[in-house]
PDB file of C-alpha atoms in Angstrom:
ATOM      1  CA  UNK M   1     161.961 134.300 100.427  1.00 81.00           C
ATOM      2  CA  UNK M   2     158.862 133.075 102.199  1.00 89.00           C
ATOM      3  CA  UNK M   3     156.169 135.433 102.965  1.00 93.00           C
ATOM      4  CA  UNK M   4     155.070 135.740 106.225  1.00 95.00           C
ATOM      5  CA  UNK M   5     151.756 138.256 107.791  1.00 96.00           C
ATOM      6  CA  UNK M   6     151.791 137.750 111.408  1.00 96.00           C
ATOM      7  CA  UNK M   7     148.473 139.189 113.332  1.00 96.00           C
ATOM      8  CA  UNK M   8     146.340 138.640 116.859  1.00 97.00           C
ATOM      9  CA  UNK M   9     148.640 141.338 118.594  1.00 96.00           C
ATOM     10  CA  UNK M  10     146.481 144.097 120.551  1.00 97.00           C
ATOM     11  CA  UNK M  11     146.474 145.937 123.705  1.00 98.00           C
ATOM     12  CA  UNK M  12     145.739 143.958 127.056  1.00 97.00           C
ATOM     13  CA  UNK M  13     146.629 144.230 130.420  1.00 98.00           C
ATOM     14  CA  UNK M  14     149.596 142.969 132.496  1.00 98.00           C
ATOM     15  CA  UNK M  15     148.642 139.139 133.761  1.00 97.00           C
ATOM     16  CA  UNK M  16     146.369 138.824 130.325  1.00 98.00           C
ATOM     17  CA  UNK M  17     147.093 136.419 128.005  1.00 98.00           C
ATOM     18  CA  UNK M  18     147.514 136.827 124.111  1.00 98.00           C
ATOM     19  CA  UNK M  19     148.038 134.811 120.896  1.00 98.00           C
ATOM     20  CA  UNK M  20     150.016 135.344 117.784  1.00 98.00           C
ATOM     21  CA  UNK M  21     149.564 134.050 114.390  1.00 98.00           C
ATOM     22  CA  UNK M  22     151.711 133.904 111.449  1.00 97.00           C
ATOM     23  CA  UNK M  23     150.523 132.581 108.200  1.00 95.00           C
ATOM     24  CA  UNK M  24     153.393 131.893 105.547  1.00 93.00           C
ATOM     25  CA  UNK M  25     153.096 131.905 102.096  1.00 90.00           C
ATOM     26  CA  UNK M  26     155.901 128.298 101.388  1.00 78.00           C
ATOM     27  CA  UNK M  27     154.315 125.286 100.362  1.00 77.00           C
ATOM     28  CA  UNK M  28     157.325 123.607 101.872  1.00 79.00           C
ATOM     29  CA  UNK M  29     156.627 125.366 105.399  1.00 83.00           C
ATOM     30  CA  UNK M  30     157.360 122.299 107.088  1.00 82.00           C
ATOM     31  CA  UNK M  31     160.924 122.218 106.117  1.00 86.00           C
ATOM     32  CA  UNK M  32     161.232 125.692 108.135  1.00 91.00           C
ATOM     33  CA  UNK M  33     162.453 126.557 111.449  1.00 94.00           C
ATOM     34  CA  UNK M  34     160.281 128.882 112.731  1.00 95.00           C
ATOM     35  CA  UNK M  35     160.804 131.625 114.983  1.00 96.00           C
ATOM     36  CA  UNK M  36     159.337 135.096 117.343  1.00 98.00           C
ATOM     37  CA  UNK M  37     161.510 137.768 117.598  1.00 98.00           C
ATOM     38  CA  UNK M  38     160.280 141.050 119.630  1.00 98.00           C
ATOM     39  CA  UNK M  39     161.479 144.614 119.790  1.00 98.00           C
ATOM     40  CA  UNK M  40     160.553 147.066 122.158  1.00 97.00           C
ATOM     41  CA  UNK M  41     160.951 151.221 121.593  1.00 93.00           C
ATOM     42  CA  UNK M  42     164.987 151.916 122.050  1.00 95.00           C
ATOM     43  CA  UNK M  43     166.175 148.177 121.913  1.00 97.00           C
ATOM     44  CA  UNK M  44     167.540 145.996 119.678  1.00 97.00           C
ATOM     45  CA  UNK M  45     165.607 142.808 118.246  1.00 97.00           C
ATOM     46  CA  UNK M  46     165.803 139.803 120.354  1.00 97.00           C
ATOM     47  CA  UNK M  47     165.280 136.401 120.043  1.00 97.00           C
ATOM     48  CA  UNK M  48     161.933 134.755 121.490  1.00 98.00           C
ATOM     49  CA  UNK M  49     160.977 131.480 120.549  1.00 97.00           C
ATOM     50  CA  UNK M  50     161.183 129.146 117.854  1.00 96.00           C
ATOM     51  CA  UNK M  51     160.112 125.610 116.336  1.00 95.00           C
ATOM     52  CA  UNK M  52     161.968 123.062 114.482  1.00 90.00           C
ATOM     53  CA  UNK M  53     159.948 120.076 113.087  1.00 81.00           C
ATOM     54  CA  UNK M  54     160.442 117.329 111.209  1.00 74.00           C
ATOM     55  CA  UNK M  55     157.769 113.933 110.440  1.00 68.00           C
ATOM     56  CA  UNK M  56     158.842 112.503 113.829  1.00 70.00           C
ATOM     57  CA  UNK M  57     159.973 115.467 116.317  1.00 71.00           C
ATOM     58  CA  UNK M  58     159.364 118.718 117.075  1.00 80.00           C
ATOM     59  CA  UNK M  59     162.059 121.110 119.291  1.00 90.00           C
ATOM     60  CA  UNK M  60     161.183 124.093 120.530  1.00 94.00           C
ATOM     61  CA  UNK M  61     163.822 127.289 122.456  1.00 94.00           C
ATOM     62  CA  UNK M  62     162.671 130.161 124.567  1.00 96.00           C
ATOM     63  CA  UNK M  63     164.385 132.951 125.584  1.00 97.00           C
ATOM     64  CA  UNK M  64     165.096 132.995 129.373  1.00 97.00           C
ATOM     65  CA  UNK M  65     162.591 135.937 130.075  1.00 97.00           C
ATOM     66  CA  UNK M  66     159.757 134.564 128.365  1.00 98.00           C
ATOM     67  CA  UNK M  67     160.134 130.536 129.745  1.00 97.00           C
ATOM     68  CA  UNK M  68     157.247 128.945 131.007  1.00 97.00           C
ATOM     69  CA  UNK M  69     154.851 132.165 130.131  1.00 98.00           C
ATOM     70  CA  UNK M  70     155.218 131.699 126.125  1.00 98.00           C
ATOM     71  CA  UNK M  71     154.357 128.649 123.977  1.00 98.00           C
ATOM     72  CA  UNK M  72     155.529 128.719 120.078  1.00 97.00           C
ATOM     73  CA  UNK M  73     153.649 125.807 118.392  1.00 94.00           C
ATOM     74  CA  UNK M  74     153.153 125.178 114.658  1.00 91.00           C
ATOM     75  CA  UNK M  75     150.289 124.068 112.359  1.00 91.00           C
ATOM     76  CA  UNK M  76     152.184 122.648 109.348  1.00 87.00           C
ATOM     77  CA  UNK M  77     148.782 121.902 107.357  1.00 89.00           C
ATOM     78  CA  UNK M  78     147.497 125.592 107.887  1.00 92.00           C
ATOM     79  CA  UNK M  79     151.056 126.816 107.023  1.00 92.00           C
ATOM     80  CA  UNK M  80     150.911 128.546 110.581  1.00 94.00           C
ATOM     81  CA  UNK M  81     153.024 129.321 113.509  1.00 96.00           C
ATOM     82  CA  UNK M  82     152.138 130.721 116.489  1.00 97.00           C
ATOM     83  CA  UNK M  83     152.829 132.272 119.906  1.00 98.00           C
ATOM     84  CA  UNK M  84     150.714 131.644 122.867  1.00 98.00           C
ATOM     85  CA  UNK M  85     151.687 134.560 125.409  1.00 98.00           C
ATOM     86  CA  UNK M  86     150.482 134.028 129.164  1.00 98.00           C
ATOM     87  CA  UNK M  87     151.073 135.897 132.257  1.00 98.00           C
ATOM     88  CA  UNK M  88     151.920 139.258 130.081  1.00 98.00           C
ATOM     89  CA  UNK M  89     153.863 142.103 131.678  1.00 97.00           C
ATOM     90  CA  UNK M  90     154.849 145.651 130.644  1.00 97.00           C
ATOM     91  CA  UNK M  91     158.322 144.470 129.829  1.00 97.00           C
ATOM     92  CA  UNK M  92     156.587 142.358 126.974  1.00 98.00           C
ATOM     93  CA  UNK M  93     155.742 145.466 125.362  1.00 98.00           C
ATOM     94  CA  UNK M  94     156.858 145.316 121.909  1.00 98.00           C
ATOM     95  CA  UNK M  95     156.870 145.106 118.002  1.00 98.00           C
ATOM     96  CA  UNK M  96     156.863 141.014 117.819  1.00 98.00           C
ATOM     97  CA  UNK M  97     158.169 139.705 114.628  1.00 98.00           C
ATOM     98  CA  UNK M  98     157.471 136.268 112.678  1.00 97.00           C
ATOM     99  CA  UNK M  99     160.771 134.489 111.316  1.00 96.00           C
ATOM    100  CA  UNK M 100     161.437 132.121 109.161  1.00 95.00           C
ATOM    101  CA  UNK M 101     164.686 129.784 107.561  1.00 94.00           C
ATOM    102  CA  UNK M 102     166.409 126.567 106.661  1.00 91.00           C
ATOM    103  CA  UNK M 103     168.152 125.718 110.495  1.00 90.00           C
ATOM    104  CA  UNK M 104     168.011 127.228 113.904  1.00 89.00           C
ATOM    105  CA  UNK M 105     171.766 128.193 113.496  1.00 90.00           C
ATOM    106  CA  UNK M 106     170.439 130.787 110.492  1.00 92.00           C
ATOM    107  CA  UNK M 107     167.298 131.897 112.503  1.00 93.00           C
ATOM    108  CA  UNK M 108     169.110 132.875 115.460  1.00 90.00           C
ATOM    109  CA  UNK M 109     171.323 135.264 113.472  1.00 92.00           C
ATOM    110  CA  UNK M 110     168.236 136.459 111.526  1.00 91.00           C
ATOM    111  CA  UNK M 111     169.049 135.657 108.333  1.00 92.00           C
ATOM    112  CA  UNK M 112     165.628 134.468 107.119  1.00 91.00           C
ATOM    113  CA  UNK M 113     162.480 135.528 106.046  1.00 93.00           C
ATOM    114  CA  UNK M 114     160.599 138.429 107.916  1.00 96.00           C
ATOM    115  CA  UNK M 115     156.789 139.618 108.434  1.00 95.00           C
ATOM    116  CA  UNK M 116     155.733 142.923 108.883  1.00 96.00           C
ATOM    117  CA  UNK M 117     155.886 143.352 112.457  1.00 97.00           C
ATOM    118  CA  UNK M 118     152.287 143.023 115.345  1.00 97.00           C
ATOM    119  CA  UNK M 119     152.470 145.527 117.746  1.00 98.00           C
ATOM    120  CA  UNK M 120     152.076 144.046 121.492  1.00 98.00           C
ATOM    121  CA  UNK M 121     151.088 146.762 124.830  1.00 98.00           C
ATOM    122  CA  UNK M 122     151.226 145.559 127.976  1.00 98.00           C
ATOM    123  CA  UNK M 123     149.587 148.095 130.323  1.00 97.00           C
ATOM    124  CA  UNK M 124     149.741 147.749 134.068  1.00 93.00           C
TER     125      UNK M 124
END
């Protein structure tokens, strides 16, 4: 199991931007698809974003709602993944969630690794 501590999320209001950090604990980090799930009060988790990498490509997926606002880029030498949120609405609201595991197939189906949880509030 990796460990993962996510952090940066906060209050703001709607059309602020906001980023999210998760530091994991694998030396082999880079070998890790790495992912942002969110859950708001009353719904189930859902998929966000995530990052596959290897020494010659990166690929990243977005959930439909969140294209072109949200950014998911990775620091492999700081262990790090993170979420760059733009253009931030009330529907954004959430518990966001770092994720972590061996293929995209796994990660989707949340199999992996999980952090604690950084809450995100969207006023308007």
């Amino acid at each position: 199991q990796v460990q993962l501590v996510e952090s940066g999320g906060g209050l703001v209001q709607a059309g602020d931007s906001l980023r999210l950090s998760c530091a994991a604990s694998e030396r082999t980090f880079g070998s890790y698809v790495m992912g942002w799930f969110r859950q708001a009060p009353g719904k189930e988790r859902e998929f966000v974003a995530a990052i596959s990498w290897s020494s010659s490509w990166s690929s990243t997926s977005y959930a439909d709602s969140v294209k072109g606002r949200f950014t998911i880029s990775r620091d492999n030498a700081k262990n790090t993944v993170y979420l760059q949120m733009n253009s931030l609405n009330p529907e954004d609201t959430a518990v966001y969630y770092c994720a972590a595991d061996r293929s995209i197939e796994r990660l989707r189906l949340m199999l992996g690794s999980w952090g604690q949880g950084t809450q995100v509030t969207v006023s308007s």
